[in-house]
Short mmCIF file of C-alpha atoms in Angstrom, two decimals:
data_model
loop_
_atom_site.label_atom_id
_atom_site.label_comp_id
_atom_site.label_asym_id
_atom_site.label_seq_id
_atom_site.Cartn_x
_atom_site.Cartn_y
_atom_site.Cartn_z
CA UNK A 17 4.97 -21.26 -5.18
CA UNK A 18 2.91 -18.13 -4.52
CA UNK A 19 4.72 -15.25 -6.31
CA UNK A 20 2.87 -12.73 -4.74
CA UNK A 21 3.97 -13.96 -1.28
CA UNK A 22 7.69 -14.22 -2.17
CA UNK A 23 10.03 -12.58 0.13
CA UNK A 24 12.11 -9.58 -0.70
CA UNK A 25 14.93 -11.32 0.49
CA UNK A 26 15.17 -14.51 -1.13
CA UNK A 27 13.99 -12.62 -4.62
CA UNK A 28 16.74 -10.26 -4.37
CA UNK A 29 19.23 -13.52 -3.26
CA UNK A 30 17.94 -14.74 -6.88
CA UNK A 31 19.48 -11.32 -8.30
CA UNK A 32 23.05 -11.73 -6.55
CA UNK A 33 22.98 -15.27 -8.56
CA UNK A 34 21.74 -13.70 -11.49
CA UNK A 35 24.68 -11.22 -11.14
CA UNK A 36 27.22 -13.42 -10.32
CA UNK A 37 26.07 -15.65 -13.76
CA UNK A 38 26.20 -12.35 -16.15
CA UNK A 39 29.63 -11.87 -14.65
CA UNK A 40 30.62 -15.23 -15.15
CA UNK A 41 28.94 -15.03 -18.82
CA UNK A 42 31.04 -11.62 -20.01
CA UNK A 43 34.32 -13.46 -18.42
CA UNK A 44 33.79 -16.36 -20.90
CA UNK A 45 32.23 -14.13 -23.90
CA UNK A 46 35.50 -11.88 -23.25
CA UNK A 47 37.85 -14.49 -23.37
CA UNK A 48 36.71 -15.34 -26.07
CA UNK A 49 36.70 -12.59 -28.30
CA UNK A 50 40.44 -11.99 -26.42
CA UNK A 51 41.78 -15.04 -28.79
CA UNK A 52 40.57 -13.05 -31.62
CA UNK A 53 41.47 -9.41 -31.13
CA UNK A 54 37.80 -8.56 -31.68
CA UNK A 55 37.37 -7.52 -28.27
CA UNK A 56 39.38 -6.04 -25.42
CA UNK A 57 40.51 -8.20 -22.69
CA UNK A 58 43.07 -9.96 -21.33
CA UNK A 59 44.01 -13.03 -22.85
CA UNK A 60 43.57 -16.51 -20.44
CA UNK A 61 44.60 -20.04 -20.55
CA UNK A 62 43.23 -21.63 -22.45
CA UNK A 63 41.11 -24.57 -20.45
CA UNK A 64 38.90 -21.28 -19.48
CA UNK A 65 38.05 -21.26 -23.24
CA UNK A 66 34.70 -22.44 -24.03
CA UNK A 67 35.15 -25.73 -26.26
CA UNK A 68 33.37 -27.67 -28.86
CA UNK A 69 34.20 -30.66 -30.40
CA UNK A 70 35.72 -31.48 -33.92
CA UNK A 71 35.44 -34.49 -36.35
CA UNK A 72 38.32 -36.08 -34.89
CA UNK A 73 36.97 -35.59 -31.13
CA UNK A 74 39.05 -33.56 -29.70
CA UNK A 75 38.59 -30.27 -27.87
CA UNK A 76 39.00 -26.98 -30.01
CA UNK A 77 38.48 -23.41 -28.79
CA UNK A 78 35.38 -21.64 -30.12
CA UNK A 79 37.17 -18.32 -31.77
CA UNK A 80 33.52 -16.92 -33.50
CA UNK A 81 33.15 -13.51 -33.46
CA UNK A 82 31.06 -12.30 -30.18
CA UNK A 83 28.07 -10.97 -32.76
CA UNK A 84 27.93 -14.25 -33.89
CA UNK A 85 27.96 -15.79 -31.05
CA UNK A 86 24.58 -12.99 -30.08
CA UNK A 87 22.75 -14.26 -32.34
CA UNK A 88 23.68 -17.95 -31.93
CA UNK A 89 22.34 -17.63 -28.36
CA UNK A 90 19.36 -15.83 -29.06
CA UNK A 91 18.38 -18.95 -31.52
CA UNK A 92 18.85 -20.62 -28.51
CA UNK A 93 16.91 -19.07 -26.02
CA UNK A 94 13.95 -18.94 -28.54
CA UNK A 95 14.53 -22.98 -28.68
CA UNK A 96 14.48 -23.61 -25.31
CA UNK A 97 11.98 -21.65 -24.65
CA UNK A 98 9.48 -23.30 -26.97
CA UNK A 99 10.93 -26.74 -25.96
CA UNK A 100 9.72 -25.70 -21.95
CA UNK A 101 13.56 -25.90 -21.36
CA UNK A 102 13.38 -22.94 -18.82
CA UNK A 103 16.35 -22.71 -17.24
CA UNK A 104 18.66 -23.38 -20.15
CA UNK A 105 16.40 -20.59 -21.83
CA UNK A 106 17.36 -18.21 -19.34
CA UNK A 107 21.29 -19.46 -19.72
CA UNK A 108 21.01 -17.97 -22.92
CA UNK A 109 19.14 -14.58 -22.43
CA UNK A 110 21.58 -14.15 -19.34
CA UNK A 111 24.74 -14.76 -22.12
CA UNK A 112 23.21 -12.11 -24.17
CA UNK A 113 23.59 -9.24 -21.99
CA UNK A 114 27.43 -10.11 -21.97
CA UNK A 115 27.51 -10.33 -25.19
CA UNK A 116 25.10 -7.28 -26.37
CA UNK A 117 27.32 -5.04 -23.90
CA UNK A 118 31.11 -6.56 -25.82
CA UNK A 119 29.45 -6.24 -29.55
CA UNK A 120 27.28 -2.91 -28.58
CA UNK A 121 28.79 -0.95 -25.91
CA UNK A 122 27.41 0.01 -21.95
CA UNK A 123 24.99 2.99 -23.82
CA UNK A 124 23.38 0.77 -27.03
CA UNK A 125 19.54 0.12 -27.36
CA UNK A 126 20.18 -3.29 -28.43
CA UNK A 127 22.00 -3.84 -24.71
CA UNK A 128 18.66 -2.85 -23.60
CA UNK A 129 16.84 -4.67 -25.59
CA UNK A 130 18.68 -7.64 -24.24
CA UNK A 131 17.98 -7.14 -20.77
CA UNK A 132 14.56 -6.29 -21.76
CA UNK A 133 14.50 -9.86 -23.16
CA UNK A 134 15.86 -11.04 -19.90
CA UNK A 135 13.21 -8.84 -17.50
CA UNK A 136 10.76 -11.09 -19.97
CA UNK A 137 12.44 -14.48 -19.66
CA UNK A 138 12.38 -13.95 -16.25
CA UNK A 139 8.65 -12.86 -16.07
CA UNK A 140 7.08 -15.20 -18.52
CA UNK A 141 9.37 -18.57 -17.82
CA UNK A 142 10.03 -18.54 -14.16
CA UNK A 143 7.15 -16.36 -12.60
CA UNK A 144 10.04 -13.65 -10.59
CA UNK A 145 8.49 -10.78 -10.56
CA UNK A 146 11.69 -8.86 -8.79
CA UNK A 147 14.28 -10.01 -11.11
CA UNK A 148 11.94 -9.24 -13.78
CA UNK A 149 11.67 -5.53 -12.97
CA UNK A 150 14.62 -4.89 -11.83
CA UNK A 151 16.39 -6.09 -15.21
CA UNK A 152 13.24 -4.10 -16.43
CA UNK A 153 14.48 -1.19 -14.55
CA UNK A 154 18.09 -2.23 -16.32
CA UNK A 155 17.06 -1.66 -19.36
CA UNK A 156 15.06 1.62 -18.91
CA UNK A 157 18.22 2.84 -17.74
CA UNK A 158 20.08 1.93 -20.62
CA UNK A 159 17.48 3.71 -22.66
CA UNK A 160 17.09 7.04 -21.01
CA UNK A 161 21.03 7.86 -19.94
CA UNK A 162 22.03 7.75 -23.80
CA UNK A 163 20.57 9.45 -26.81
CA UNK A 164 19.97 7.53 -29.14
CA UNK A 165 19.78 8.27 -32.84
CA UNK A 166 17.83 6.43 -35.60
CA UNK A 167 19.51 5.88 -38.82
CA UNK A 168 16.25 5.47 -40.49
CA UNK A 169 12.51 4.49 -40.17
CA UNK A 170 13.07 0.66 -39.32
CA UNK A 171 16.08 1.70 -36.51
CA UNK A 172 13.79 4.17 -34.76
CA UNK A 173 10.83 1.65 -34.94
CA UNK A 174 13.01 -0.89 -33.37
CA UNK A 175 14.22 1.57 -30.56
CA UNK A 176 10.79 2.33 -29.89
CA UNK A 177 10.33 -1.45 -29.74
CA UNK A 178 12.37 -1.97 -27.13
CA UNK A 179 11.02 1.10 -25.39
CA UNK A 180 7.45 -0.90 -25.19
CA UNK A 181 9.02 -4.03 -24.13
CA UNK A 182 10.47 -2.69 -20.93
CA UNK A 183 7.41 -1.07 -20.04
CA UNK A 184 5.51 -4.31 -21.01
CA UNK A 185 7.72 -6.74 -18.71
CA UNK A 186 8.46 -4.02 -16.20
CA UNK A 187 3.77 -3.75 -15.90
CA UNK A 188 3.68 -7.21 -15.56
CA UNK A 189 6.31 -8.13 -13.09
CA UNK A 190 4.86 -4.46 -10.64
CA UNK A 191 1.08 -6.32 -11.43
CA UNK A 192 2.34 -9.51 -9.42
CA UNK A 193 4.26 -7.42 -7.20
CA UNK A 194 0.66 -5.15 -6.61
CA UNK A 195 2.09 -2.36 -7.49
CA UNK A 196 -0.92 -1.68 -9.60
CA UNK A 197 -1.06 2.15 -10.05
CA UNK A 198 2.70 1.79 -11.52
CA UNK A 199 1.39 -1.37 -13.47
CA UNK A 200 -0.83 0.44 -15.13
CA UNK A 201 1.14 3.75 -16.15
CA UNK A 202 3.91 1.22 -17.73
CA UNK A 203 1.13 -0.73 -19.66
CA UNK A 204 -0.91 2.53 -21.07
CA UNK A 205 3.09 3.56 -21.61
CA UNK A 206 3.88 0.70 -23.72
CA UNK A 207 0.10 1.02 -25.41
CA UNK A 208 1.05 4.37 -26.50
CA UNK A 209 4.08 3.86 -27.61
CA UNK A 210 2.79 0.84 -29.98
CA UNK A 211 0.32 3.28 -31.32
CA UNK A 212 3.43 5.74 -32.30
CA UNK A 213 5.34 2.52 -33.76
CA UNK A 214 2.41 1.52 -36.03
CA UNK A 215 2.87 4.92 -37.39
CA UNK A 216 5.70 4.29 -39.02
CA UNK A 217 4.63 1.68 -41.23
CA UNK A 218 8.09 -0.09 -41.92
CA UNK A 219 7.00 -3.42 -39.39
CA UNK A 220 5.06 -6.46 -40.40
CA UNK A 221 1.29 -5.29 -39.08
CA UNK A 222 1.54 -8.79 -37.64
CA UNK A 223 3.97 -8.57 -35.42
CA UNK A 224 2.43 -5.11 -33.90
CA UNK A 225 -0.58 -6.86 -33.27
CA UNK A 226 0.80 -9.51 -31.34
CA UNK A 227 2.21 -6.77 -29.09
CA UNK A 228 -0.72 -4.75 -28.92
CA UNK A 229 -2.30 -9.05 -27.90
CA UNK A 230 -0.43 -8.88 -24.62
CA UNK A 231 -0.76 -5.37 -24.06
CA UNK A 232 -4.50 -5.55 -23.59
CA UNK A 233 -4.39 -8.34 -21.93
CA UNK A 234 -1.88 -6.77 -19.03
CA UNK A 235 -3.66 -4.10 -18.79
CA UNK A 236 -7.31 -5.95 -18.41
CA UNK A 237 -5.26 -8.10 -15.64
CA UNK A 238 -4.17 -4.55 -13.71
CA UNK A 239 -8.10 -3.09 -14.03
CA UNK A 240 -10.13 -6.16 -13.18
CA UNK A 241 -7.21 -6.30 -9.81
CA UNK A 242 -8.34 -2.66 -9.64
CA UNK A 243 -11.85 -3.70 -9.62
CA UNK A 244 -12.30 -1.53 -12.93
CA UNK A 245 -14.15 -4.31 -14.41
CA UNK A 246 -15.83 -2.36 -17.60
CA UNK A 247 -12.36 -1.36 -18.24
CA UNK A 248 -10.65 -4.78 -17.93
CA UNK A 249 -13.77 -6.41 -20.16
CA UNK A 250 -13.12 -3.28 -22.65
CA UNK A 251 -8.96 -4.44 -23.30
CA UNK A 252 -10.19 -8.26 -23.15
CA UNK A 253 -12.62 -7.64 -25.92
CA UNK A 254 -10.17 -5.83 -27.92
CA UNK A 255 -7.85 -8.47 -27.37
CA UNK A 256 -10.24 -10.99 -28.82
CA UNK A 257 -10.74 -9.04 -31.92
CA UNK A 258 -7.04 -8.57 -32.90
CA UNK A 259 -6.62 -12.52 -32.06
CA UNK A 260 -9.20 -12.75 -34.68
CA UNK A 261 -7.89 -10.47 -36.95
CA UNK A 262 -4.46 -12.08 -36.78
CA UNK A 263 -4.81 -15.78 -36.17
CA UNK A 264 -8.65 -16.52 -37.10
CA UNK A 265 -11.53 -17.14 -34.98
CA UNK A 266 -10.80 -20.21 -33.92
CA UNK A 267 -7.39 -19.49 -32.52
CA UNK A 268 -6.67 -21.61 -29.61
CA UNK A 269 -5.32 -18.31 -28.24
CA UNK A 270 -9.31 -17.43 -27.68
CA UNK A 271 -9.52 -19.86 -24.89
CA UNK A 272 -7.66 -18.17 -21.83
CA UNK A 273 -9.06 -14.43 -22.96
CA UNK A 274 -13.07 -15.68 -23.35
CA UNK A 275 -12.27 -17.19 -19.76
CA UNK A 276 -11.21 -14.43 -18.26
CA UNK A 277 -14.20 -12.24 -19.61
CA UNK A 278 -15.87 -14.78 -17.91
CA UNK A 279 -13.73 -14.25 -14.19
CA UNK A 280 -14.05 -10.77 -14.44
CA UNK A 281 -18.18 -10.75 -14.90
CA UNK A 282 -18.21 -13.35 -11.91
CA UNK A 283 -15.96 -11.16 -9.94
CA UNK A 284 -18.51 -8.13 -10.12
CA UNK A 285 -20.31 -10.01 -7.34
CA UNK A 286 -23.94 -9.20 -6.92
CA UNK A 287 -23.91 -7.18 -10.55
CA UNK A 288 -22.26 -10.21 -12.22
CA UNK A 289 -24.29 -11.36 -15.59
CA UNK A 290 -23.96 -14.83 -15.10
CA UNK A 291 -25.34 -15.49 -18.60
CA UNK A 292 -22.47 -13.76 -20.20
CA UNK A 293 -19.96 -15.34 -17.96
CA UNK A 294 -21.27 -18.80 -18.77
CA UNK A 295 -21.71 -18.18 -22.78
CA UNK A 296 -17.52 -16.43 -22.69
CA UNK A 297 -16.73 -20.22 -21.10
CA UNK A 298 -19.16 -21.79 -23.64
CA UNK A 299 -17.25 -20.10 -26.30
CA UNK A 300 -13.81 -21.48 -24.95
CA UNK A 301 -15.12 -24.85 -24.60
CA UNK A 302 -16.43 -24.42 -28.65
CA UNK A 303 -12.75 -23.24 -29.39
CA UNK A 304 -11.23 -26.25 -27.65
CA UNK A 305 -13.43 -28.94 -28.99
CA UNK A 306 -13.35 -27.31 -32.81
CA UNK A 307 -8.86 -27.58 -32.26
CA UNK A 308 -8.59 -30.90 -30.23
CA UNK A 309 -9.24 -34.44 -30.69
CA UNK A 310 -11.78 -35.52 -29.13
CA UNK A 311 -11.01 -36.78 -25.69
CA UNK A 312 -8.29 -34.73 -25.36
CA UNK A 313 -7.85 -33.56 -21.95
CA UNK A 314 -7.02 -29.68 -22.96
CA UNK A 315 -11.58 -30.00 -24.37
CA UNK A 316 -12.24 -31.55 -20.79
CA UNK A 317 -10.35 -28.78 -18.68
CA UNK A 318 -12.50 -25.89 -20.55
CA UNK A 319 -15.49 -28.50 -20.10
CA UNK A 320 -14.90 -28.26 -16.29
CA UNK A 321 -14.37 -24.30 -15.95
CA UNK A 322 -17.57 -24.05 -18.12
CA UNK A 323 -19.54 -26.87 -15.72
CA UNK A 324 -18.17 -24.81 -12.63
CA UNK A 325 -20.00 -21.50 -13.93
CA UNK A 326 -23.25 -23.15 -14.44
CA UNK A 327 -23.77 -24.72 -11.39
CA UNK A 328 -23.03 -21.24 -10.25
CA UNK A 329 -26.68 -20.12 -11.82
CA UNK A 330 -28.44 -22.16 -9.03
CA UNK A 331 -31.32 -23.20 -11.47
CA UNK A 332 -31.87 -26.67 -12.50
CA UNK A 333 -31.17 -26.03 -16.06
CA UNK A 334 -28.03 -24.75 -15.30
CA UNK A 335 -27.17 -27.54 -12.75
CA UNK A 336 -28.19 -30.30 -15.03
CA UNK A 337 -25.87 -28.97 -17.71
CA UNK A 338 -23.23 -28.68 -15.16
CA UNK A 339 -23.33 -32.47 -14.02
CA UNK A 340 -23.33 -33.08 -17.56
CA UNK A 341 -19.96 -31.48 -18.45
CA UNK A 342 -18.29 -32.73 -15.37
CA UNK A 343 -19.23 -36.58 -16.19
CA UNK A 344 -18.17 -35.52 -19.78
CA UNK A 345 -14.64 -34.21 -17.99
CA UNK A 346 -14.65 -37.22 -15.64
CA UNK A 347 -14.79 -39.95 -18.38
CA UNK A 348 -12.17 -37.79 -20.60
CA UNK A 349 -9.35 -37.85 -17.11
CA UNK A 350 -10.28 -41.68 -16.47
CA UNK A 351 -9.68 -43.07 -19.53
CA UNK A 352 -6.30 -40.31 -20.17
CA UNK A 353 -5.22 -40.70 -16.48
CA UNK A 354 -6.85 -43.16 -14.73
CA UNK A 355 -8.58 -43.28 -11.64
CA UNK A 356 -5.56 -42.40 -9.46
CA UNK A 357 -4.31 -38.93 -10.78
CA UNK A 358 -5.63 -35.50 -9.38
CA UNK A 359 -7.37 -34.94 -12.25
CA UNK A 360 -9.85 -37.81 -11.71
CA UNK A 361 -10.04 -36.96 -8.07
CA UNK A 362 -10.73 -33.30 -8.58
CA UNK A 363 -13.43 -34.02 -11.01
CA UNK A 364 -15.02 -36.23 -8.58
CA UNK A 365 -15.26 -34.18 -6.10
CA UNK A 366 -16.65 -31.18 -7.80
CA UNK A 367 -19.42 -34.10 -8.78
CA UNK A 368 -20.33 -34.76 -5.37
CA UNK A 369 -20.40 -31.17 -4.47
CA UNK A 370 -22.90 -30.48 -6.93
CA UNK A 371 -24.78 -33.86 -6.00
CA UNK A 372 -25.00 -32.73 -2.16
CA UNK A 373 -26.49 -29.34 -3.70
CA UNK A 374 -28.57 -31.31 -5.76
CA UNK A 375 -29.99 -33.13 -2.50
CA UNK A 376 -28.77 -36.22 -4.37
CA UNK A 377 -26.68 -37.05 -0.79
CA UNK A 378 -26.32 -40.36 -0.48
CA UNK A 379 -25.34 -40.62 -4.18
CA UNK A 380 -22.35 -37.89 -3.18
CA UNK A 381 -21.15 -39.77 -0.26
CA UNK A 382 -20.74 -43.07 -2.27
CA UNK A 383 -18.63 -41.24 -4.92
CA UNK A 384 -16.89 -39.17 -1.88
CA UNK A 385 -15.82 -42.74 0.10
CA UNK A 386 -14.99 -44.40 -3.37
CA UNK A 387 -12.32 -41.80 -4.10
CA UNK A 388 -10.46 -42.01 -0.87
CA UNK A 389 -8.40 -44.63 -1.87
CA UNK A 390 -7.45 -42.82 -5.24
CA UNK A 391 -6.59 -39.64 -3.04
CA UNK A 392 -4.39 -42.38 -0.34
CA UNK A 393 -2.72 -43.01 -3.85
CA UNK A 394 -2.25 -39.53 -5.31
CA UNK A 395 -1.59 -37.67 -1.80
CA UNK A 396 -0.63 -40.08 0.54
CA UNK A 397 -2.82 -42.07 3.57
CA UNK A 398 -2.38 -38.61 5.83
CA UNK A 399 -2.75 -35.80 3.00
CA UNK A 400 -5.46 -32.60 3.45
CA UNK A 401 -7.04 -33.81 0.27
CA UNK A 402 -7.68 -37.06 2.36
CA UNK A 403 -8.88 -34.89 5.57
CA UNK A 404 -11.02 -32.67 3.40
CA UNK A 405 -13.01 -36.06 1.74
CA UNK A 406 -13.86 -37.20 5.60
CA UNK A 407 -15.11 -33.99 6.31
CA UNK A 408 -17.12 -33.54 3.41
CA UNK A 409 -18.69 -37.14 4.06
CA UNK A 410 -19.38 -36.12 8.08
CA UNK A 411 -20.84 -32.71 6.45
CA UNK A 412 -23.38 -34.47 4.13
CA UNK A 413 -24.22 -37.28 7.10
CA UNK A 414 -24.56 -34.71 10.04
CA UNK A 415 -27.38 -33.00 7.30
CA UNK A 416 -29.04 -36.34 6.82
CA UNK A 417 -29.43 -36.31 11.12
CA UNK A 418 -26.99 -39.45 11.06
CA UNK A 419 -24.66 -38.15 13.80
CA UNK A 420 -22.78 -41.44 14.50
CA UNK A 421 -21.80 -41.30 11.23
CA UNK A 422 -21.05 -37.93 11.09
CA UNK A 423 -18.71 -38.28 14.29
CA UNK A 424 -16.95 -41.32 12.77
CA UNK A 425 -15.65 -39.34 9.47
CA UNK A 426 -15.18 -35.90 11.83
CA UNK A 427 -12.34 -37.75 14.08
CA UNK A 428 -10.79 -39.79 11.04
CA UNK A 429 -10.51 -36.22 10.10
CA UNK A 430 -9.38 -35.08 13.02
CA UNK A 431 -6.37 -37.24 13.03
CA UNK A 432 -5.01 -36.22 9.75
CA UNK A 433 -5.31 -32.67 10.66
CA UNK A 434 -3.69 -32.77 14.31
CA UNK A 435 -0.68 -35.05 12.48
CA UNK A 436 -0.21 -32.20 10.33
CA UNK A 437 -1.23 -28.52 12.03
CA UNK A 438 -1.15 -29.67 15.72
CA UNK A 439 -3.75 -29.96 18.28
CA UNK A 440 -4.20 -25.79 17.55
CA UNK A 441 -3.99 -25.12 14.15
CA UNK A 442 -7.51 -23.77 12.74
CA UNK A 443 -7.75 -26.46 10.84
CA UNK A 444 -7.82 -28.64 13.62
CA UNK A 445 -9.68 -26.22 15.73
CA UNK A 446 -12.62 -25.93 13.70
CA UNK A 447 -13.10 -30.12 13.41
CA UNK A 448 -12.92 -30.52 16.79
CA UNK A 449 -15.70 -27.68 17.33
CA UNK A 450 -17.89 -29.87 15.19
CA UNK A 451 -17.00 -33.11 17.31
CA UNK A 452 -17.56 -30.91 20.20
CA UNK A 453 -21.01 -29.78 19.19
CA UNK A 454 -22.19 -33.44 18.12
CA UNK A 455 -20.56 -34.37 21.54
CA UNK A 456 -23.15 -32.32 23.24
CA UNK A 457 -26.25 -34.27 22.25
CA UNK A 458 -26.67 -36.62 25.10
CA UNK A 459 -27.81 -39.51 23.09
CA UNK A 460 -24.32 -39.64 21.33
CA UNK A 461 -22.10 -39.14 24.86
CA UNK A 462 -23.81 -41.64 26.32
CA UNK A 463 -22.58 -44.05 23.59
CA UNK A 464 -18.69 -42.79 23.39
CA UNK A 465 -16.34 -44.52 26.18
CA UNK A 466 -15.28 -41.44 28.52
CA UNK A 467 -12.03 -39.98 28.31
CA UNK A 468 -10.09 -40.10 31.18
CA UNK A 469 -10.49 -36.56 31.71
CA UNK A 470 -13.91 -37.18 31.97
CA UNK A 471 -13.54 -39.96 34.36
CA UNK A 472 -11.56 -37.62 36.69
CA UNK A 473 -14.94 -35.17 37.19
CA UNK A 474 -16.93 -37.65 38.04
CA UNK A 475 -14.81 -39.68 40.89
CA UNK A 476 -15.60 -38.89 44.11
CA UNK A 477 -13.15 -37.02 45.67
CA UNK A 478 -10.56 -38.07 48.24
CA UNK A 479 -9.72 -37.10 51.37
CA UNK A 480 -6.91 -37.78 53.82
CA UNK A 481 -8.34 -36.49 56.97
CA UNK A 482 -10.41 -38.97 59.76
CA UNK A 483 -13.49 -37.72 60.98
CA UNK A 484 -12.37 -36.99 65.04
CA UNK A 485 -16.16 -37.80 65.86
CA UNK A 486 -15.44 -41.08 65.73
CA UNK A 487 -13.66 -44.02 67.83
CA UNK A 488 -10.67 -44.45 66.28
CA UNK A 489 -9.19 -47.20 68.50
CA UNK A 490 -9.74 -49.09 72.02
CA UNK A 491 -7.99 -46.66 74.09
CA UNK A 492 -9.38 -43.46 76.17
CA UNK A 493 -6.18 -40.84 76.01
#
């Protein structure tokens, strides 16, 4: 799914059900605590209770107190989260808000602190960019319709904690929503804040850092989208050095921030240094291969983004190096994979490419027609991938002047393509203007049967009327 191109409607369908859940949630939390006397509510039957099971097997009531029960279901959501257990993550962060709201009260920063963690979940473990700010905008409220008052150094620093955190997840979620001018006032928000927090000096230096992480790196996202790429490169650089400075310098969290140094110089266009691009994905690929086995398939994915930017150098050198990484990719997917599995296909086809560049043709074609059966496999017999290999092989043929060939692989195309867009979908459109253009050389009509279209210009025409000049019979009237 494209987030960017998700409908208003159905996002804001996915906040009724998150609604209707954290409604559900504070009925259970509060019948709960109702048992107990802790909180107020009225006190239900008790099948409604939630139950666990004891040594003998049999159903009792869970009767722990609701701030217990907080934190047992923020252990939880941290769990599931880091065991890619998404939507029982979210089960959890959802059951906080209910909870936070019974042990805190409507007007507590730790209520918005828990829908802050929610705006996140939401953000980070589903890609919903709506719910995500508007539990964003949840917790803002919260925050700003009470006055709140710090106890001490370490409350305050946590208040202005959760102050960054909504503007953090409420930046990201209006960056994939392209709100970028708001994006960016909510991420130099949240930096500022985490400047006043480090003031302080009651929180681990660690843990500010790893804010400050994913505060440059939202707001290099929002300035290279801005096309502010000095700026974006300026926060990705910075980013790189507190990575350093808090996990070492061969952190595997390096990787994605040297690559997108790398996207952002490519993305200046005609002023992109495509030196520097290719030595930040030369430094990602060092990263991965120092932290990995090798042969893993995590060295060959940064050996494929770093063979993509040197075959976009157009020199030899560069090329060469390029074929060498993808065969070095190539060998890593087979023997992980096998030769049916996108991977494999994918890396054979960006092999190919850069052999038809290479003016290494017929060598491209044989590895093009050799993975068409793997595609049939992966995709199925009437896929795009499969429509997209016979076009590529008519391509290379019609530039080697072999326009039977070329024709041949153009209407296998053609098939696939009408079975799936129609006869008018620009897909189809644009094959059939190729077919149409080798149609027009007269040494290649003369060798295709005629349609019966065709057929139909050529007859001779009928006509139903007798020429009166004529006898028409042995009688004079």
């Amino acid at each position: 799914m494209d987030i960017d191109q998700l409908s208003d409607e159905n996002e804001r369908s996915r906040i009724s059900e998150d609604e209707d859940a954290m409604s559900t949630a504070r009925t259970d939390v509060t019948e709960e605590g109702s048992e107990e006397g802790s909180v107020v509510g009225t006190p239900k039957s008790s099948s409604r209770h939630r139950r666990r099971r004891n040594k003998n097997g049999l159903n009792e009531v869970d009767t722990s107190p609701p701030d217990k029960k907080l934190a047992r279901s923020e252990k939880k959501a941290k769990k599931f989260s880091s065991e890619k257990k998404f939507d029982e993550a979210l089960q959890e962060l959802i059951r906080c808000t209910a909870l936070a709201r019974i042990v805190y009260g409507d007007g507590h920063w730790k209520l918005a602190e828990a829908y802050a963690n929610l705006a996140r979940g939401y953000f980070e473990l589903k890609d919903y960019p709506v719910q995500a700010q508007a539990h964003a905008e949840t917790a803002k409220n919260v925050m700003y319709n009470t006055r709140h008052v710090a106890g001490s150094d370490d409350e305050r620093a946590n208040i202005i904690g959760v102050n960054i955190q909504i503007h953090y997840a409420m930046g990201l979620a209006l960056i994939a929503l392209q709100r970028l001018n708001e994006a960016e006032k909510c991420l130099m928000t949240a930096e500022k804040q985490s400047k006043d927090r480090a003031k302080l000096n009651v929180l681990d230096v660690a843990d500010t850092d790893e804010m400050d992480i994913k505060i440059c790196i939202g707001l290099a996202k929002v300035n290279a989208k801005q096309q502010k790429f000095a700026n974006s490169i300026r926060f990705l650089e910075k980013a790189i050095d507190l990575i350093k400075l808090v996990h070492g310098d061969d952190s595997i969290d390096l990787i994605p921030v040297y690559q997108s140094i790398g996207q952002v110089e490519q993305a200046k266009g005609k002023l992109a240094n495509q030196s520097r691009a290719v030595e930040m994905y030369y430094q990602a690929h060092v990263v991965a291969s120092e932290h990995y086995k090798e042969g893993a398939v995590e060295v060959a994915e940064t050996a494929m983004v770093l063979a993509a930017a040197y075959a976009q150098t157009g020199d030899p050198a560069g090329e060469a190096s390029a074929e060498s990484y993808m065969n070095e990719a190539l060998i890593t997917y087979q023997v992980a994979y096998g030769p049916n599995h996108a991977k494999t296909v994918e890396a054979e086809d960006e092999l190919a490419k850069l052999m038809v560049r290479t003016d290494r043709q017929q060598e491209a074609i044989s590895l093009l027609k050799k993975s068409i059966a793997a595609k049939k496999e992966v995709f199925g017999d009437n896929s795009q991938e499969v429509a997209d290999t016979y076009k590529l092989v008519a391509s290379v043929h019609l530039a080697q002047g072999d326009m039977e060939l070329s024709l041949k692989f153009f209407q296998k195309c053609l098939s696939i393509e009408t079975m799936l867009y129609g006869a008018g979908g620009k897909r189809t459109k644009n094959t059939q203007s190729s077919i149409d253009m080798i149609m027009a050389n007269p040494r290649i009509a003369s060798t295709q049967p005629r349609s019966k279209k065709e057929e139909l210009k050529t007859r001779p025409r009928f006509s139903s009327i007798v020429n009166r000049s004529s006898s028409s019979g042995g009688f004079i009237a």
